[in-house]
Coordinates of C-alpha atoms in Angstrom, one line a residue:
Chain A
X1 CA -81.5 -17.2 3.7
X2 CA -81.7 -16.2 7.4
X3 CA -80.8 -11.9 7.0
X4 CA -81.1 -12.5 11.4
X5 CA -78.1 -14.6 11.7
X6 CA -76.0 -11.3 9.7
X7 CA -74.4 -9.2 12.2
X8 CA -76.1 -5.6 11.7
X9 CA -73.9 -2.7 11.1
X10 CA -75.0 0.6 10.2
X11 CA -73.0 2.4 7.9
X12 CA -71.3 4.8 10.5
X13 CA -70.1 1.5 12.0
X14 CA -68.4 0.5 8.4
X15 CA -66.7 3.9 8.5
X16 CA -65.5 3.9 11.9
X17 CA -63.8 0.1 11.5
X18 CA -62.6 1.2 8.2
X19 CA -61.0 4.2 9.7
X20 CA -59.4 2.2 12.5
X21 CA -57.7 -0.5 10.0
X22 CA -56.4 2.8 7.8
X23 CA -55.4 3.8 11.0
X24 CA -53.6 0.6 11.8
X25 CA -52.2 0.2 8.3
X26 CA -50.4 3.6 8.4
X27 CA -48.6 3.5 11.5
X28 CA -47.4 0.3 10.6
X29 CA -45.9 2.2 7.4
X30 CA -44.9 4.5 10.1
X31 CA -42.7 2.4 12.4
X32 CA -41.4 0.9 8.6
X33 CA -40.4 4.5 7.9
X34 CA -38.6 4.9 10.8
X35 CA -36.1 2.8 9.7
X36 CA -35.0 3.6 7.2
X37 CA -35.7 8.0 6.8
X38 CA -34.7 10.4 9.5
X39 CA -37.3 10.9 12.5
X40 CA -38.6 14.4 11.8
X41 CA -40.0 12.8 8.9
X42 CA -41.6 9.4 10.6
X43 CA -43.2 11.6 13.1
X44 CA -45.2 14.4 11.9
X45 CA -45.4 17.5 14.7
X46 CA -48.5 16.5 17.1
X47 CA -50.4 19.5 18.8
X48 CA -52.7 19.4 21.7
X49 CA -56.4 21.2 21.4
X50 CA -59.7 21.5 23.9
X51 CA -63.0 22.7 22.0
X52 CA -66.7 21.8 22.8
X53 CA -68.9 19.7 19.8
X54 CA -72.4 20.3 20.8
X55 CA -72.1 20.8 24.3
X56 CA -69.8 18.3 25.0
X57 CA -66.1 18.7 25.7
X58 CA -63.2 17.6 24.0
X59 CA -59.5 17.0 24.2
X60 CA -57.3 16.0 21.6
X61 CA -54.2 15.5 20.5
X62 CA -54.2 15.5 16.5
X63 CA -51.5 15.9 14.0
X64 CA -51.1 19.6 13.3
X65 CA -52.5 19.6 9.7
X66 CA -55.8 17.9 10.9
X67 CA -58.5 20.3 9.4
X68 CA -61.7 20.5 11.7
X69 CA -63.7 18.2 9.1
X70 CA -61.5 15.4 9.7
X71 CA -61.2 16.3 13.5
X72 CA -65.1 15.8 13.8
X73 CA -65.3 12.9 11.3
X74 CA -62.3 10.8 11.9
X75 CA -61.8 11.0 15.5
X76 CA -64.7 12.1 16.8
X77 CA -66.9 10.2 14.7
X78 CA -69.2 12.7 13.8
X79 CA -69.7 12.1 9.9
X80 CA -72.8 14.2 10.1
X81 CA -70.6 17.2 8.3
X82 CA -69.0 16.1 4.5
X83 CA -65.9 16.4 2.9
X84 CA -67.4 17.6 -0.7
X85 CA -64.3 19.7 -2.5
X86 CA -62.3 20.3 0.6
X87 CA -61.2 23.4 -0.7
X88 CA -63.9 25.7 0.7
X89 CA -65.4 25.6 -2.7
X90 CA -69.2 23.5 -2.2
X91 CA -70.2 24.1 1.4
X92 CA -70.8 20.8 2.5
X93 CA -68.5 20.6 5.6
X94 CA -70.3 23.3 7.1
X95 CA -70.1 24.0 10.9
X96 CA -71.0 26.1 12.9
X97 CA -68.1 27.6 15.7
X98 CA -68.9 30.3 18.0
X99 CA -72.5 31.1 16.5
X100 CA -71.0 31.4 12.8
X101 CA -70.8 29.1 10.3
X102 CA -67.2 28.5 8.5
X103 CA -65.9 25.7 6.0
X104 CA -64.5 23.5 8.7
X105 CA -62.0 21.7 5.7
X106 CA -60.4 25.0 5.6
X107 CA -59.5 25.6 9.2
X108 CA -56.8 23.7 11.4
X109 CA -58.2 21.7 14.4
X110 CA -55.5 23.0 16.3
X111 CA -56.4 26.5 16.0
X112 CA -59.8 25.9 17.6
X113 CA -58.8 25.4 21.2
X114 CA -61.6 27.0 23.5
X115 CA -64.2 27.3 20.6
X116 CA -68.1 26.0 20.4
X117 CA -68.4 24.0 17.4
X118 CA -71.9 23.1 16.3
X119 CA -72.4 20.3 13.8
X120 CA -75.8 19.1 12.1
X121 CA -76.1 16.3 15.2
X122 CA -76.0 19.1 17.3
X123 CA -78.8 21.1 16.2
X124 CA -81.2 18.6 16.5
X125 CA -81.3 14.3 16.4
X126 CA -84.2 12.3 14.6
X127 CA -86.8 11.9 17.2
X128 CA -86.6 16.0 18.0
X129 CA -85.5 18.0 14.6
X130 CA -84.0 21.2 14.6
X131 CA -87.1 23.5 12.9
X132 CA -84.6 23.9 9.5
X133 CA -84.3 20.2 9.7
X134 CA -88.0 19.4 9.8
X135 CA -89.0 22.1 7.4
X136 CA -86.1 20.5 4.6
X137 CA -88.2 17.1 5.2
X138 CA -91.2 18.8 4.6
X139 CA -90.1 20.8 1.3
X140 CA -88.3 17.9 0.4
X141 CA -84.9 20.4 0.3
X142 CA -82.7 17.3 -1.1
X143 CA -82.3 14.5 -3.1
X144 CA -79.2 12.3 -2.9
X145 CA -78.2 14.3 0.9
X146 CA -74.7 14.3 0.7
X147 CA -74.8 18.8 0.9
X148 CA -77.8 18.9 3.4
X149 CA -75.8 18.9 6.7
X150 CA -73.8 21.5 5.2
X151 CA -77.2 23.5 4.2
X152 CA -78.6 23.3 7.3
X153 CA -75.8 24.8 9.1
X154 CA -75.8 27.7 6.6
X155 CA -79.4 27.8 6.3
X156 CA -79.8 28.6 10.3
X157 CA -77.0 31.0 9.9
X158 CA -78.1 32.8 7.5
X159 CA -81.2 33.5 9.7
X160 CA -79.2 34.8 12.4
X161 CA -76.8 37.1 9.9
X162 CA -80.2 38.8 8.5
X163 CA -82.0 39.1 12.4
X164 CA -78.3 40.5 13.1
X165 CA -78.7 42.8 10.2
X166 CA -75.5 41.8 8.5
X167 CA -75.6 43.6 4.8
X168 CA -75.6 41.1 1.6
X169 CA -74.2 41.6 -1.9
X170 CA -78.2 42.0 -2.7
X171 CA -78.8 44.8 0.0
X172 CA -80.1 47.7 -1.5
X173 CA -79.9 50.0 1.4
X174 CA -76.6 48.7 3.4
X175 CA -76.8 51.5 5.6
X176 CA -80.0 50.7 6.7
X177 CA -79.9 47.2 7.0
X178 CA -81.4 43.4 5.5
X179 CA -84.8 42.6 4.4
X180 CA -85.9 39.2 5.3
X181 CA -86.7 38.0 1.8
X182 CA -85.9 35.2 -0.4
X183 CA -83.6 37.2 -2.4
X184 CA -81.3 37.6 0.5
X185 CA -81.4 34.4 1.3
X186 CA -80.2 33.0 -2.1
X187 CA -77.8 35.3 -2.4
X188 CA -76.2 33.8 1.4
X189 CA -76.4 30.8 0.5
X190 CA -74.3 30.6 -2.4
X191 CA -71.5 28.9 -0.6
X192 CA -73.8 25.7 -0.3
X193 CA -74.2 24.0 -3.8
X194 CA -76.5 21.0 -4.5
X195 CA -75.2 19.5 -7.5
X196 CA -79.0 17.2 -7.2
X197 CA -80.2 21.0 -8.1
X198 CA -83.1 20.9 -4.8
X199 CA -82.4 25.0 -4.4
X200 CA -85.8 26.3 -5.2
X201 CA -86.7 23.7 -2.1
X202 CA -84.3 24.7 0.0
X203 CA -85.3 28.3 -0.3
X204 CA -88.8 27.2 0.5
X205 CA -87.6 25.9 3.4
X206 CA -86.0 28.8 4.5
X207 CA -88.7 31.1 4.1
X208 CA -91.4 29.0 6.0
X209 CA -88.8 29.0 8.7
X210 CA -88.4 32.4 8.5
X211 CA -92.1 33.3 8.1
X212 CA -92.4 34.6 4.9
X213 CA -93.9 33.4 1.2
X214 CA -91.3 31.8 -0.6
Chain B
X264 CA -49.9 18.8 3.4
X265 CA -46.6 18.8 4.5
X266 CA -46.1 18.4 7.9
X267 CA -45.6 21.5 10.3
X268 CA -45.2 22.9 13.1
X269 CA -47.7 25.1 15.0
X270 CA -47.6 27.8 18.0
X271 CA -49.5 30.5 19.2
X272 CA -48.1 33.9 18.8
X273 CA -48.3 36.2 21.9
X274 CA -47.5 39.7 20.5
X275 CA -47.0 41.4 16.6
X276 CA -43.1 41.6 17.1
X277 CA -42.9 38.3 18.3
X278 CA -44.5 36.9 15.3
X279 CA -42.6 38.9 13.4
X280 CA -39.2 38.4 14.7
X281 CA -39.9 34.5 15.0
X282 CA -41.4 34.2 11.2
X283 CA -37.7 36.7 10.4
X284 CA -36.1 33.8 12.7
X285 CA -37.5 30.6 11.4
X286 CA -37.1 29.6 7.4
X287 CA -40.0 28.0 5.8
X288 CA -42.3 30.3 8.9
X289 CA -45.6 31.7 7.7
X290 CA -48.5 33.8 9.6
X291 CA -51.6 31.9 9.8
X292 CA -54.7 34.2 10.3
X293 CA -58.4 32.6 8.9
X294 CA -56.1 30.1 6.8
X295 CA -58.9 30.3 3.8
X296 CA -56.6 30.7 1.3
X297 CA -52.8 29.1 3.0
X298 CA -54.6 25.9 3.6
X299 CA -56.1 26.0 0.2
X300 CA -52.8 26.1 -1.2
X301 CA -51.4 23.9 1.5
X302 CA -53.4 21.2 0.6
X303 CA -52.4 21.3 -2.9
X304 CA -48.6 21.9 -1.8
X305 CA -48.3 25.0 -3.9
X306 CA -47.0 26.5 -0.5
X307 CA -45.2 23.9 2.0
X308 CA -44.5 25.9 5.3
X309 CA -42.5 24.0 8.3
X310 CA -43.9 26.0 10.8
X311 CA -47.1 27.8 11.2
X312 CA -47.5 31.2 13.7
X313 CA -50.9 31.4 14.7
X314 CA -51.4 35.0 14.7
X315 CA -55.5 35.4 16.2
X316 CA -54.5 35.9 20.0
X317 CA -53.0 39.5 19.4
X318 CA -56.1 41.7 19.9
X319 CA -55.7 43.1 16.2
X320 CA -59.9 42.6 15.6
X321 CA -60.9 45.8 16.9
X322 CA -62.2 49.0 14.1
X323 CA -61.3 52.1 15.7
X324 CA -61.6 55.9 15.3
X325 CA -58.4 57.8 14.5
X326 CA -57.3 60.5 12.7
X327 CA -60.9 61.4 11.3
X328 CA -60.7 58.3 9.6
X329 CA -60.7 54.6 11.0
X330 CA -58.0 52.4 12.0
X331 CA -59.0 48.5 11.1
X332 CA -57.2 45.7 13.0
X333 CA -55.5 43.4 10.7
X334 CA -57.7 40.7 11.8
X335 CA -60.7 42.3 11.9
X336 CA -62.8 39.5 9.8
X337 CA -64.1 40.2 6.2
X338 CA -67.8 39.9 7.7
X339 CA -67.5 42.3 10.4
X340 CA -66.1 45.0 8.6
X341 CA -69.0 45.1 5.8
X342 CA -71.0 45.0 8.3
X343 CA -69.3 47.8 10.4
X344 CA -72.1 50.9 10.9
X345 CA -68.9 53.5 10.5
X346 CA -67.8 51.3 7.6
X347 CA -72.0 51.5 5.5
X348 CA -72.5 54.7 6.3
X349 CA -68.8 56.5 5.0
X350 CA -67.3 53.8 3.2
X351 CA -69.7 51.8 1.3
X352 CA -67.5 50.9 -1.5
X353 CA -65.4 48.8 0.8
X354 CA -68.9 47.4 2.4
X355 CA -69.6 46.6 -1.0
X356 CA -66.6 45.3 -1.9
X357 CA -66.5 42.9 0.6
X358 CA -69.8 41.8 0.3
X359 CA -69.2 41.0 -3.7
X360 CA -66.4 38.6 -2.8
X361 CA -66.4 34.7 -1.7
X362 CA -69.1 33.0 0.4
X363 CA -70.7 33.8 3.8
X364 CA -68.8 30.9 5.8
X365 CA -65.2 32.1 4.3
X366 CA -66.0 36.0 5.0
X367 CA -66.5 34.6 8.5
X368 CA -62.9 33.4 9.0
X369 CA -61.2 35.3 6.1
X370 CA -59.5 38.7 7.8
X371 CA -58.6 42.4 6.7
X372 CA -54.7 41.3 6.0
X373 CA -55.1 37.7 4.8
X374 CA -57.4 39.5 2.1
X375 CA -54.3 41.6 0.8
X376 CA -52.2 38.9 1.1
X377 CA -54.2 36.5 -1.0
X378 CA -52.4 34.7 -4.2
X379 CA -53.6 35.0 -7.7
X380 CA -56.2 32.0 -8.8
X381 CA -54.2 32.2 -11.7
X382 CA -55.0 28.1 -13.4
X383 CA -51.5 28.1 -14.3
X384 CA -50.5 28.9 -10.8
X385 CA -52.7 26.4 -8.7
X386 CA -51.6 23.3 -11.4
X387 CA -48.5 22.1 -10.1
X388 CA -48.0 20.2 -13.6
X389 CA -47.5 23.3 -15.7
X390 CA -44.8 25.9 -15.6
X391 CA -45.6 29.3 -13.5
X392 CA -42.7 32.1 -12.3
X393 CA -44.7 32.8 -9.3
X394 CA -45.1 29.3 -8.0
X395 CA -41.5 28.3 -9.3
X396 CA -39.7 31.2 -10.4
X397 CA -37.6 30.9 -13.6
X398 CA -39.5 27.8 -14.8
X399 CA -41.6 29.5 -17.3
X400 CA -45.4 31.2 -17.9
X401 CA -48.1 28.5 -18.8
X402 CA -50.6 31.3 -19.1
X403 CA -48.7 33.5 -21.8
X404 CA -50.1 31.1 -24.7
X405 CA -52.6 29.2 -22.7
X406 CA -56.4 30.3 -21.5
X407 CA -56.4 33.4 -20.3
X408 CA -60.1 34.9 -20.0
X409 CA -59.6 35.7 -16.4
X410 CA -55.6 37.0 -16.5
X411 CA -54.4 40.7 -16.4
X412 CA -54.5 43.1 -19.4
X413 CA -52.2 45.8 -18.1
X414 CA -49.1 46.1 -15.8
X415 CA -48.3 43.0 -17.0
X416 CA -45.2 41.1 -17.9
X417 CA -43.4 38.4 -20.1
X418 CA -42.8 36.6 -16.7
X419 CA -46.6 36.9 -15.2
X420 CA -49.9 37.9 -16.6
X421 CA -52.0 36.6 -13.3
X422 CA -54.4 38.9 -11.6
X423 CA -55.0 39.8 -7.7
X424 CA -58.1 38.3 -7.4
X425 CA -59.4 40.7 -4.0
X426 CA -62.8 42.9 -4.3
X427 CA -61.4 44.6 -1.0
X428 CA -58.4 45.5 -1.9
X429 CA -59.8 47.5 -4.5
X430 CA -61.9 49.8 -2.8
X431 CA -58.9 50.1 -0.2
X432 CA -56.9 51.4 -3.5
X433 CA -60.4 53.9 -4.2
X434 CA -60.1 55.0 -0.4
X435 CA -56.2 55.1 -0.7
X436 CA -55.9 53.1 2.7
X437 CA -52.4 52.8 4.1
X438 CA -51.2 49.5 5.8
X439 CA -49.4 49.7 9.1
X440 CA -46.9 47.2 9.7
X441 CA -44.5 46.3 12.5
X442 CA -40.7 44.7 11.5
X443 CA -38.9 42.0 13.8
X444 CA -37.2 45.1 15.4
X445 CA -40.4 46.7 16.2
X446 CA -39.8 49.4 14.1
X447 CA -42.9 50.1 12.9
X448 CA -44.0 51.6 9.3
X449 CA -47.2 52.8 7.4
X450 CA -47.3 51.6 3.1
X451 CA -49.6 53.7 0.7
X452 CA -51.9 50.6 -0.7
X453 CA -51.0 52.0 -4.2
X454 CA -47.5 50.9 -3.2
X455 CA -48.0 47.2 -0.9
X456 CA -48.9 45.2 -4.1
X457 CA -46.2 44.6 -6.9
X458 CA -46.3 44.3 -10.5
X459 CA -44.6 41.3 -11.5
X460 CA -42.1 42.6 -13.7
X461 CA -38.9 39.6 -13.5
X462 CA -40.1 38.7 -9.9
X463 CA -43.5 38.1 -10.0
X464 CA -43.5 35.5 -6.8
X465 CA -42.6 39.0 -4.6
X466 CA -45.9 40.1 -4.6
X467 CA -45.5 42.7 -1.9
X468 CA -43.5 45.4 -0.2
X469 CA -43.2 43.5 2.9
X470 CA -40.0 42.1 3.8
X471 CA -39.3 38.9 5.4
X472 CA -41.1 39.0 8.5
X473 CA -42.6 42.3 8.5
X474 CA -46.3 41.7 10.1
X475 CA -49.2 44.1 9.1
X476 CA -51.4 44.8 11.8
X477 CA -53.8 47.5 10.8
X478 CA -55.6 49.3 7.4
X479 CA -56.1 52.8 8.1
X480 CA -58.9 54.6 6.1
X481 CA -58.5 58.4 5.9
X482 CA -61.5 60.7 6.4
X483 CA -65.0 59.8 4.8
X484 CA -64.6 62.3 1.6
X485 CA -68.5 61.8 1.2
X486 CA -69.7 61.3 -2.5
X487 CA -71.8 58.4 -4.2
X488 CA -69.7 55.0 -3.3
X489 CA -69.9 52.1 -5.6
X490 CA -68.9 48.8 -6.5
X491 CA -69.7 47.0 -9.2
X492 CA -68.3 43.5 -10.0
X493 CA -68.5 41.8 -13.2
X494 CA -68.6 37.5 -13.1
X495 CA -69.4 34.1 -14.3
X496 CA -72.0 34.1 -12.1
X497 CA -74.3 36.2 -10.3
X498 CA -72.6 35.4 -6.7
X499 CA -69.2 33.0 -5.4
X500 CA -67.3 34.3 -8.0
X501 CA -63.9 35.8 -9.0
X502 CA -64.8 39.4 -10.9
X503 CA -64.0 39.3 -14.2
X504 CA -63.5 43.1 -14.0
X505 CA -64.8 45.1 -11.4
X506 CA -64.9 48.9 -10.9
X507 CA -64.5 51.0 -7.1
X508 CA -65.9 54.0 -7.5
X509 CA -66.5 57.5 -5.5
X510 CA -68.4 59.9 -7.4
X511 CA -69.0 63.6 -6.2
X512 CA -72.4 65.6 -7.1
X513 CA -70.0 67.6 -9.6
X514 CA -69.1 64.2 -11.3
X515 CA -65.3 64.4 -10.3
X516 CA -64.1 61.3 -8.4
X517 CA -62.2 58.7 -8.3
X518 CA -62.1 54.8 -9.7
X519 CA -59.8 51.8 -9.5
X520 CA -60.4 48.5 -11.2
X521 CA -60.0 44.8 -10.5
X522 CA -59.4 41.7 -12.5
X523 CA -57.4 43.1 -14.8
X524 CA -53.9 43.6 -13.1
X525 CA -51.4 42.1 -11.0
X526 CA -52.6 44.5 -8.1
X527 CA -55.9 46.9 -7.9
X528 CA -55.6 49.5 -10.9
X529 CA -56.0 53.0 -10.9
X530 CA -54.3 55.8 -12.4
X531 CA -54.6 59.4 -11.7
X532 CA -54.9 60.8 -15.0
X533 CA -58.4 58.5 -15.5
X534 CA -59.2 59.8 -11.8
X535 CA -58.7 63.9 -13.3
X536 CA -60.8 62.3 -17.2
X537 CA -63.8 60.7 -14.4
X538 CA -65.8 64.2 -15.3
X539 CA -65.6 63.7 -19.3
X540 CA -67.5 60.2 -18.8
X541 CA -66.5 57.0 -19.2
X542 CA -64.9 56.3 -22.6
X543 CA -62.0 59.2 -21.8
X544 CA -61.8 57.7 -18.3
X545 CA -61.0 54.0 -19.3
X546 CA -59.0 55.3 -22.1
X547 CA -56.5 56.6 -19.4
X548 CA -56.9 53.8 -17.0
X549 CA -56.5 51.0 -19.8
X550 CA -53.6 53.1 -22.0
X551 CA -51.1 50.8 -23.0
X552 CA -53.1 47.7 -22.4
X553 CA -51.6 44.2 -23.8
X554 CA -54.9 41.8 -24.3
X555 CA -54.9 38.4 -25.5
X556 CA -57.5 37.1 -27.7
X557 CA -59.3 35.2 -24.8
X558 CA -59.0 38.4 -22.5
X559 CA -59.7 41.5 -24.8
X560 CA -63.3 41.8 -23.9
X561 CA -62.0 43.2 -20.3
X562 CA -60.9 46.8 -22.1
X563 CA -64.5 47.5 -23.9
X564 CA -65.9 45.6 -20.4
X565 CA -64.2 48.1 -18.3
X566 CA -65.5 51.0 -20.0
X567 CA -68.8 49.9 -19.9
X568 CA -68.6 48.9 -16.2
X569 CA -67.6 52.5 -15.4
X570 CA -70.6 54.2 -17.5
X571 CA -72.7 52.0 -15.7
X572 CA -70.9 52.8 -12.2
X573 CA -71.3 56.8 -13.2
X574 CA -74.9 56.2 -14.3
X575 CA -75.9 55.1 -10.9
X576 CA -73.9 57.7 -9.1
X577 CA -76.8 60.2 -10.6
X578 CA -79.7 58.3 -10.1

């Protein structure tokens, strides 16, 4: 069997054509709609939004109940960040916007207009890796993948909240202020969960990053 | 989701007097928990009022206490210096509830407004007064480890599921809120929430279109501030119970309780007991209590949750 004469397509390229022909299918039940129910209800409200996604500027015009997930995934094509629970629940669809991460599933597209979202392509690509990203290859901080974009996000956060000296649930002293320890990095990271169980890796990524003993 | 419209609001009457205006309106602030719901179509709005724009993030200084704009977010205000240093319960508080990324978004009034995660309420296959009044209480003979034990009703046993809100009730916080008028009023927290009594989907004292736009903390009143939560799990979880306390050196204080109401509990007869110890305490806060067999361990939990609260005040 000749595997050259098979057209190659990556899996991104699957998604994108099999997001075009949903796209396709449903406006076609759209204009079938239109017949026969009133028009408010063939045409959902539309809304116009400008952000940046890693560096780059953007300008869309989405339906109104487009969530930020499905803003970067299905129309911009950036399937980097996952839809896990989307409910805010598992962490995997984090981004980060305006230097903090949030669960993009829980936040409207529309409501972002002006903001800097940064996505796991952003913070670094596979020929120059982001240090979090190179230290979760080298502690081996997954196993199947599918919550490590949304770890990464929240790992480099959570970083920047404990340089910042943003207080934890595990703070002794809150008045004083965050040590940089693993405790206090468990303890932020408990929006994130990795149902493959790599935690005690991921924390040893963390901590190299950092520059402590794990 | 339902489909909806969206706009940006430009001041806090405006919002107010367009969500009055506009059936099926609601304020959209962080969107943690609407959009939760949304999804799941336990609330359908038509129209959405995005209500960041209005310059309500700011923690100020007033009255010898502090004045904390409504959309001050969850993060900052644990964070806030003023906040660690005179009003660690609430730092606390905070800090004990949800994840990092929704504390980022989540905001000072979206908190009090959250709903119960009463199961009954979020499935839309069973009965529940507050999602569909009049069709019934799934929880009443279902599971109920995590529903209320007091203040409850034959309508509604669901809890409020905020930390914040119950060191707001410790700190007896006041909400300010403006009316589509503009006339503008200030709510003791002890009276915003509601218990559910035959109306348990009103869960406020806000009426229709009434927009909060600041917490106001009185003056630090010093003492040992604590806040100790009780869950499944040691972090990302709804309390079980937990216990706001301020303890003075002299051992008087006061205590509310969450997790086991249909708003934060506190009752000032347990406040005046705080300085016989924790048994008469809970035995004031918990008088009258109504368990069920999968909720009872929440009265001996509470009691033990505030000798342990009282036993760190004096370490």
């Amino acid at each position: 069997m000749n595997h050259s004469s098979l057209p190659h397509a990556s899996r991104r390229d699957v998604l994108k054509t099999s997001a075009a022909g949903a796209a396709i299918a449903s406006s076609g039940g759209a204009i079938g709609a239109a017949t026969a129910a009133p028009l408010a209800e063939a045409a959902p409200p539309r809304a116009k939004v400008s952000f940046k996604v890693n560096g780059k500027g953007q300008n869309l015009e989405l339906d109104t109940r487009t969530t930020l997930l499905d803003a970067l995934r299905e129309h911009l094509h950036l399937t980097g960040s996952k839809k896990g629970c989307d409910h805010g629940q598992c962490g995997a669809c984090t981004v980060i916007v305006n230097g903090r991460r949030i669960n993009s599933c829980l936040s409207l597209a529309v409501m972002h207009e002006g903001d800097e979202v940064t996505t796991i392509e952003g913070l670094g690509s596979p020929d120059n890796l982001h240090p979090m990203q190179a230290a979760f290859v080298k502690h081996d901080g997954y196993q199947c993948g599918y919550c490590t974009p949304g770890q990464i996000c929240s790992a480099v956060s959570v970083l920047e909240e404990i340089h910042a000296g943003v207080p934890s649930h595990v703070t002794q002293d809150i008045a004083a202020g965050p040590p940089i320890t693993v405790e206090e990095m468990r303890e932020r990271m408990s929006g994130n969960i990795c149902r493959c169980g790599a935690y005690s890796n991921i924390a040893e990524a963390m901590a190299e990053v950092a520059g402590i003993k794990a | 989701m339902k489909p909806f419209t969206y706009e940006r609001a430009k001041s806090p009457q405006e919002a107010a007097a367009k969500a009055a205006a506009k059936p099926g309106a609601k304020f959209i602030a962080g969107g943690t928990n609407l959009l939760d719901l949304m999804k799941l179509q336990i609330e359908t709005p038509t129209h959405l009022i995005d209500v960041n724009d209005l310059g309500l993030d700011k923690i100020e200084e007033a009255d010898g206490g502090l004045r904390i704009g409504a959309l001050v977010l969850n993060t900052d205000l644990a964070a806030d210096q003023r906040v660690r240093k005179d009003y660690g319960v609430l730092s606390r508080a905070l800090l004990a509830g949800a994840s990092g990324q929704l504390r980022n978004k989540a905001t000072t009034a979206g908190n009090l407004l959250q709903r119960t995660r009463c199961p009954y309420f979020y499935d839309t296959n069973l009965p529940c007064n507050k999602r569909k009044p009049g069709s019934g209480c799934g929880a009443l003979g279902g599971y109920s480890r995590q529903l209320a034990v007091i203040g409850t009703s034959d309508a509604c046993i669901a809890t409020h599921p905020s930390d914040m809100a119950v060191a707001m009730r410790v700190l007896d916080a006041q909400v300010e809120t403006i009316d589509p008028k503009g006339a503008k009023r200030s709510i003791p927290i002890a009276d915003f929430h509601r218990l559910p009594g035959d109306t348990p989907q009103v869960e406020t004292a806000l009426a229709p279109g009434e927009f909060i736009t600041a917490v106001t903390l009185p003056a630090p009143v010093g003492g040992r501030h604590i806040y100790r939560k009780v869950r499944d799990r040691a972090s990302y979880a709804f309390a079980l119970i937990s216990v706001a306390a301020v303890v003075q050196e002299d051992g008087s204080g006061a205590i509310a309780v969450g997790g086991v109401a249909h708003k934060p509990w506190r009752v000032a007869a347990a406040d005046a007991a705080l300085v016989n110890g924790a048994k008469a305490a809970s035995g004031q806060l918990l008088a009258g209590a109504k368990t069920r067999p999968d909720n009872a361990f929440k009265v001996p939990l509470v009691e033990r949750t505030i000798a342990a609260a009282l036993a760190e005040a004096k370490a």
